[in-house]
XYZ file of C-alpha atoms in Angstrom:
428
model
C 31.772 10.421 -36.683
C 33.051 6.762 -35.953
C 29.864 4.992 -36.262
C 31.137 1.616 -35.365
C 32.556 2.757 -32.208
C 29.504 4.910 -31.530
C 27.006 2.029 -31.903
C 29.357 -0.566 -30.139
C 29.226 1.835 -26.963
C 25.476 2.122 -27.376
C 25.045 -1.461 -27.701
C 26.790 -1.862 -24.240
C 24.603 0.675 -22.672
C 21.331 -1.054 -23.980
C 22.666 -4.593 -22.970
C 21.185 -5.772 -26.172
C 22.066 -5.999 -29.847
C 21.907 -3.275 -32.346
C 21.572 -4.492 -35.808
C 22.484 -2.420 -38.889
C 20.102 -3.480 -41.574
C 20.512 -2.479 -45.387
C 17.931 -2.704 -48.166
C 16.329 -5.932 -48.880
C 16.662 -6.702 -45.021
C 20.189 -7.759 -45.097
C 22.041 -7.570 -41.724
C 25.307 -5.687 -42.345
C 26.695 -5.506 -38.831
C 25.629 -6.516 -35.342
C 26.892 -4.490 -32.425
C 26.309 -6.170 -29.001
C 26.726 -9.697 -27.538
C 26.291 -11.245 -31.062
C 28.706 -11.017 -34.044
C 28.734 -11.481 -37.575
C 30.317 -14.805 -38.813
C 31.389 -15.261 -42.451
C 29.456 -11.967 -43.322
C 26.059 -13.528 -41.730
C 24.251 -13.014 -38.514
C 22.037 -15.645 -36.979
C 18.536 -14.358 -36.949
C 16.790 -14.376 -33.595
C 13.742 -16.477 -32.980
C 11.237 -13.893 -32.009
C 8.465 -13.521 -34.621
C 8.668 -9.704 -33.890
C 12.135 -9.276 -35.030
C 11.406 -11.207 -38.325
C 8.468 -9.144 -39.125
C 10.631 -6.016 -38.645
C 13.162 -7.204 -41.174
C 10.688 -8.741 -43.791
C 7.849 -6.322 -43.347
C 8.808 -3.305 -41.584
C 8.224 -0.097 -43.376
C 10.567 2.888 -43.671
C 10.376 5.039 -40.882
C 11.208 8.850 -40.585
C 11.646 8.736 -36.773
C 12.370 6.037 -34.003
C 9.529 3.464 -33.472
C 8.968 0.940 -30.655
C 7.393 -2.409 -31.373
C 5.888 -4.634 -29.027
C 2.317 -4.196 -28.488
C 1.627 -7.937 -28.708
C 5.015 -9.527 -28.327
C 6.639 -10.514 -24.937
C 9.622 -8.542 -25.870
C 10.276 -4.999 -27.236
C 12.350 -3.698 -30.185
C 13.058 -0.171 -31.647
C 13.737 0.797 -35.153
C 15.643 3.887 -36.077
C 16.098 5.255 -39.459
C 19.897 5.604 -40.232
C 20.698 7.255 -43.780
C 19.663 4.717 -46.217
C 19.618 1.946 -43.700
C 17.984 1.250 -40.397
C 18.859 0.228 -36.873
C 17.037 -2.552 -35.245
C 17.608 -2.757 -31.569
C 16.511 -5.355 -29.106
C 15.156 -7.377 -27.649
C 14.417 -6.024 -24.168
C 11.845 -7.045 -21.530
C 8.423 -5.168 -21.296
C 9.287 -4.580 -17.703
C 12.308 -2.396 -18.900
C 10.087 -0.425 -21.208
C 10.733 3.174 -19.802
C 14.422 2.744 -19.503
C 14.543 1.263 -23.120
C 12.464 4.022 -24.380
C 14.674 6.697 -22.739
C 17.679 5.080 -24.161
C 16.102 5.235 -27.768
C 15.211 9.064 -27.296
C 18.866 9.743 -25.969
C 20.394 7.724 -28.980
C 18.283 9.680 -31.418
C 19.035 12.945 -29.984
C 22.719 12.184 -30.181
C 22.376 11.317 -33.826
C 20.048 14.051 -34.946
C 19.694 16.725 -32.221
C 15.739 16.052 -32.325
C 13.958 16.113 -29.058
C 11.001 13.374 -29.038
C 8.576 12.194 -26.416
C 8.097 8.934 -25.286
C 4.625 8.676 -26.441
C 5.806 9.641 -30.032
C 7.997 6.370 -30.124
C 4.990 4.076 -30.280
C 3.480 3.132 -33.530
C 0.155 1.031 -34.005
C 1.016 -1.809 -36.110
C -1.721 -3.028 -38.510
C -3.243 -5.692 -36.345
C -3.329 -3.264 -33.422
C -4.878 -0.491 -35.680
C -7.563 -2.762 -36.894
C -8.283 -3.410 -33.275
C -8.415 0.323 -32.770
C -10.943 0.526 -35.490
C -13.020 -2.266 -34.106
C -13.158 -0.503 -30.654
C -14.159 2.709 -32.272
C -16.996 0.833 -34.198
C -18.129 -0.648 -30.754
C -18.291 2.711 -29.424
C -20.521 3.807 -32.060
C -22.608 0.749 -31.707
C -23.040 1.407 -27.911
C -24.087 5.012 -28.549
C -26.495 3.838 -31.160
C -28.114 1.288 -29.131
C -28.586 3.254 -26.039
C -30.236 5.978 -28.115
C -32.267 3.479 -29.685
C -33.645 1.918 -26.431
C -33.551 5.443 -24.685
C -31.671 3.722 -21.825
C -28.958 6.129 -20.517
C -25.968 5.624 -18.146
C -26.235 6.326 -14.479
C -26.636 10.038 -14.187
C -23.396 11.985 -13.683
C -24.877 13.909 -10.743
C -25.251 11.115 -8.683
C -21.733 9.768 -9.257
C -20.526 13.351 -8.333
C -22.387 13.364 -5.178
C -21.061 9.824 -4.326
C -17.441 11.047 -4.940
C -18.067 14.411 -3.021
C -19.319 12.451 -0.009
C -15.990 10.637 0.001
C -14.083 13.764 -0.431
C -15.880 15.478 2.493
C -15.626 12.336 4.566
C -19.190 12.307 4.936
C -20.330 8.578 5.306
C -24.097 9.494 5.871
C -23.979 11.586 2.566
C -22.332 8.552 0.805
C -25.081 6.190 2.146
C -27.769 8.451 0.925
C -26.073 8.734 -2.560
C -26.021 4.997 -2.807
C -29.758 4.645 -2.208
C -30.750 7.210 -4.751
C -32.982 5.788 -7.433
C -32.610 6.923 -11.044
C -33.436 5.870 -14.465
C -30.341 4.371 -16.363
C -27.664 1.809 -15.634
C -24.024 1.451 -15.185
C -22.039 0.840 -18.412
C -21.279 -2.499 -19.715
C -17.630 -3.304 -19.247
C -17.548 -7.046 -20.074
C -20.024 -9.569 -21.365
C -19.247 -11.915 -18.544
C -21.105 -11.192 -15.384
C -18.434 -11.769 -13.080
C -15.992 -9.741 -15.003
C -18.506 -6.991 -15.482
C -18.718 -6.710 -11.696
C -14.967 -6.674 -11.069
C -14.382 -4.015 -13.791
C -17.138 -1.769 -12.339
C -15.501 -2.301 -8.849
C -12.062 -1.403 -9.973
C -13.201 1.735 -11.677
C -15.388 2.817 -8.537
C -12.560 1.991 -6.025
C -9.999 3.829 -8.080
C -12.237 6.947 -8.539
C -13.079 6.751 -4.719
C -9.364 6.761 -3.773
C -8.726 9.890 -5.878
C -11.457 11.646 -4.162
C -10.114 10.479 -0.681
C -6.747 11.976 -1.722
C -8.515 15.136 -2.524
C -10.191 14.976 0.856
C -6.741 14.945 2.617
C -5.937 11.103 2.886
C -2.108 10.422 2.096
C -1.596 9.302 -1.403
C 0.599 6.294 -0.545
C -2.033 5.241 1.974
C -5.015 5.610 -0.466
C -2.992 3.901 -3.065
C -2.170 1.019 -0.883
C -5.696 0.546 0.178
C -6.755 0.369 -3.321
C -4.073 -2.055 -4.380
C -5.221 -4.386 -1.267
C -9.034 -4.213 -2.343
C -8.476 -4.808 -6.016
C -6.119 -7.748 -5.395
C -8.845 -9.251 -3.076
C -11.688 -8.463 -5.725
C -9.700 -10.233 -8.410
C -9.771 -13.343 -6.228
C -13.609 -13.321 -5.823
C -15.909 -15.589 -7.572
C -19.198 -14.089 -6.569
C -20.310 -10.816 -8.270
C -22.436 -9.839 -5.058
C -19.229 -10.161 -2.895
C -17.640 -8.053 -5.427
C -20.016 -5.257 -5.117
C -20.171 -5.717 -1.406
C -16.095 -5.230 -1.154
C -16.489 -2.143 -3.667
C -19.017 -0.441 -1.323
C -16.864 -1.435 1.741
C -13.712 0.235 0.126
C -15.870 3.388 -0.460
C -16.995 3.669 3.175
C -13.442 2.928 4.428
C -11.957 5.675 2.343
C -14.692 8.187 3.369
C -13.891 7.249 7.094
C -10.179 7.882 6.558
C -11.075 11.216 5.219
C -13.260 11.863 8.094
C -10.181 11.099 10.528
C -8.246 13.445 8.604
C -10.636 16.274 8.924
C -10.772 15.876 12.767
C -7.354 17.262 12.844
C -7.862 20.969 13.884
C -5.168 22.292 11.482
C -3.649 21.107 8.141
C -0.225 22.066 7.420
C 1.791 20.989 4.050
C 4.997 20.268 6.113
C 2.778 18.048 8.481
C 1.150 16.085 5.620
C 4.782 15.365 3.991
C 6.070 14.294 7.510
C 3.119 11.829 7.789
C 3.397 10.623 4.250
C 7.002 10.035 4.772
C 6.293 8.171 8.163
C 3.575 5.949 6.255
C 6.093 5.065 3.381
C 8.451 3.806 6.124
C 6.650 2.146 8.735
C 8.671 -1.012 8.117
C 11.868 0.843 9.063
C 13.296 2.661 12.126
C 12.333 6.034 11.394
C 14.611 9.008 12.770
C 13.325 12.274 13.280
C 16.306 14.129 11.975
C 15.994 12.177 8.788
C 12.411 13.319 8.310
C 13.543 16.944 8.630
C 16.431 16.345 6.285
C 14.005 15.203 3.677
C 11.631 17.973 3.750
C 14.189 20.630 4.515
C 13.547 21.892 8.008
C 15.255 21.258 11.350
C 14.349 18.363 13.588
C 13.599 20.499 16.542
C 11.382 22.897 14.676
C 9.426 20.178 12.934
C 9.012 18.250 16.213
C 7.410 21.410 18.002
C 5.212 22.115 14.763
C 4.099 18.596 14.743
C 3.054 18.484 18.317
C 1.233 21.752 18.029
C -0.717 20.591 15.048
C -1.364 16.981 15.824
C -1.535 16.999 19.629
C 0.996 14.206 19.897
C 4.733 14.004 19.463
C 6.372 12.435 16.190
C 7.280 9.393 18.012
C 3.888 8.914 19.620
C 2.451 9.268 16.146
C 4.967 6.796 14.663
C 4.073 4.169 17.173
C 0.234 4.658 16.752
C 0.667 4.111 13.004
C 2.834 1.243 13.475
C 0.369 -0.537 15.782
C -2.352 0.314 13.503
C -0.632 -1.277 10.576
C 0.032 -4.306 13.138
C -3.684 -4.667 13.720
C -4.251 -4.934 10.176
C -1.603 -7.574 9.826
C -3.015 -9.488 12.681
C -6.325 -9.373 11.169
C -5.797 -10.170 7.561
C -2.254 -11.696 7.133
C -0.398 -15.200 7.990
C 2.599 -13.314 9.641
C 3.095 -14.431 13.444
C 3.569 -12.006 16.027
C 7.406 -12.133 16.002
C 7.514 -11.643 12.232
C 5.355 -8.712 12.562
C 7.231 -7.141 15.250
C 10.479 -7.487 13.102
C 8.716 -6.231 10.084
C 7.696 -3.019 11.971
C 11.278 -2.463 13.311
C 10.461 -3.122 17.077
C 13.729 -3.688 18.862
C 12.009 -6.918 20.499
C 8.792 -9.071 20.463
C 8.274 -8.150 24.070
C 8.517 -4.288 23.267
C 6.128 -4.630 20.563
C 3.604 -6.614 22.742
C 3.938 -3.895 25.293
C 3.447 -1.089 22.958
C 0.441 -2.931 21.302
C -1.344 -3.449 24.544
C -1.009 0.069 25.737
C -2.609 1.294 22.698
C -5.283 -1.525 22.123
C -5.708 -3.071 25.633
C -5.168 -6.355 24.374
C -1.956 -8.511 23.596
C -1.163 -9.398 20.005
C -2.154 -12.743 20.389
C -5.308 -12.181 22.143
C -6.183 -9.704 19.386
C -5.487 -12.131 16.604
C -7.625 -14.719 18.571
C -10.574 -12.354 18.696
C -10.308 -10.511 15.433
C -7.874 -12.266 13.121
C -7.731 -14.952 10.493
C -6.019 -18.176 11.723
C -2.464 -17.995 10.535
C -1.175 -20.913 8.183
C 0.930 -22.324 11.090
C -2.049 -22.360 13.378
C -4.040 -24.073 10.635
C -1.351 -26.548 9.958
C -0.991 -27.386 13.702
C -4.949 -27.635 14.171
C -5.018 -29.896 11.193
C -2.033 -31.744 12.546
C -3.822 -32.291 15.954
C -7.113 -33.244 14.321
C -5.241 -35.925 12.056
C -3.424 -37.096 15.225
C -6.812 -37.584 17.099
C -8.227 -39.405 14.069
C -5.391 -41.772 13.912
C -5.515 -42.529 17.837
C -9.256 -43.157 17.397
C -8.611 -45.473 14.293
C -6.014 -47.426 16.479
C -8.472 -47.807 19.181
C -11.108 -49.244 16.692
C -8.499 -51.538 15.269
C -7.480 -52.875 18.592
C -11.149 -53.331 19.581
C -11.758 -55.198 16.311
C -8.733 -57.497 17.054
C -10.133 -58.376 20.428
C -13.525 -59.315 19.096
C -12.781 -60.718 15.689
C -13.658 -64.355 15.494
C -14.364 -64.900 19.266
C -17.847 -66.435 19.679
C -18.597 -67.159 23.280
C -19.563 -70.452 24.036
C -22.856 -70.797 26.161
C -22.191 -71.639 29.690
C -18.510 -71.750 29.683
C -17.622 -68.198 28.228
C -14.758 -69.827 26.300
C -13.930 -68.499 22.985
C -14.430 -70.945 20.136
C -11.317 -72.856 19.294
C -8.975 -70.851 21.800
C -6.963 -71.882 24.696
C -8.624 -71.280 28.151
C -6.561 -69.341 30.637
C -6.395 -70.933 33.973
C -9.059 -69.938 36.746
C -9.999 -66.914 34.497
C -11.483 -68.824 31.613
C -10.869 -65.880 29.408
C -9.413 -65.996 25.911
C -5.542 -65.447 26.280
C -5.525 -62.814 23.662
C -8.278 -61.025 24.912
C -6.461 -60.569 28.320
C -3.551 -58.986 26.359
């Protein structure tokens, strides 16, 4: 095989350099953007690459390195030499790993899994050993103090209540008293609360999905809550947000269970609608996606849900619009455009038909003030303050240094206006 040609093409596929490294860490050839000059290649500055050349051990299969570095490299054994590939960004990890697997298969015919590419380096191996030691220490301490974790049965009842959409059962499970406490996930109180909340909300979302909530909807709810939790600075507020998420997920399951009949095609249709609420949704495209005719799907959907697909789409768009009006800074026009309404007036009409209120009135009653509104409010307040300051300045100018003479009402050291006997500047 013409290895120069072969590796040159793979360098183009990877969009990174492939270094052919001989014994004693000498770079023999570079395939990619960089080239050898006078038989030498300039070394990249990344410490990861230098460590691979100076301290990398011989491998019998491809290995990915990058646990602690901002970039990734791959090393493949190549006869008595080795190939070092990289760098690539961590965000391209999956594509990079797939390319390494394909290259290795084309060279050797061996099929590997992505997980087999990762090898823990010595520092990471030391961290793993320390983590295992911490596990043993925690077990020992809990056995020593005879203080167990929170009971699994209680946690299962908590998740079952969400899976069933039973908010009253959820409330009772949270009020249970038991011996034990939740695990310690951080030595910092705020971080501990956030870690617990992330775990609970994630488990609750999976329970909700098992209860029938659309996966995309549950995932989106979890993302929103976790992002909000990460911004909080009070552990008590973190716990309150965590519980609110659980009850909201249980409520969504309850709404799903209110449907008389569950159908896989209908659930796939609803999931497609949820994922594309920001676009103009065509029924024919939905049918094409799930493999049925639009007419048959429309009839089935109306029979199961009691509304047409178009009515359901509009209802879900308005429900999303309510959330945007409550919690986002988008103005009404932007929300109408985002949800693919043909005009702001059409959006306002549809919104009022479903909620009984205009979007503006809904935001005024339930929503957070938008950034533009805040800016306008602050601008008006500043304008009023400036006007008041101007009045005070004018008032001070009129009175400054104008002592009135007894009996004459004449300002000291000033000219008297005829007939009025009032300070000339004061009249102005």
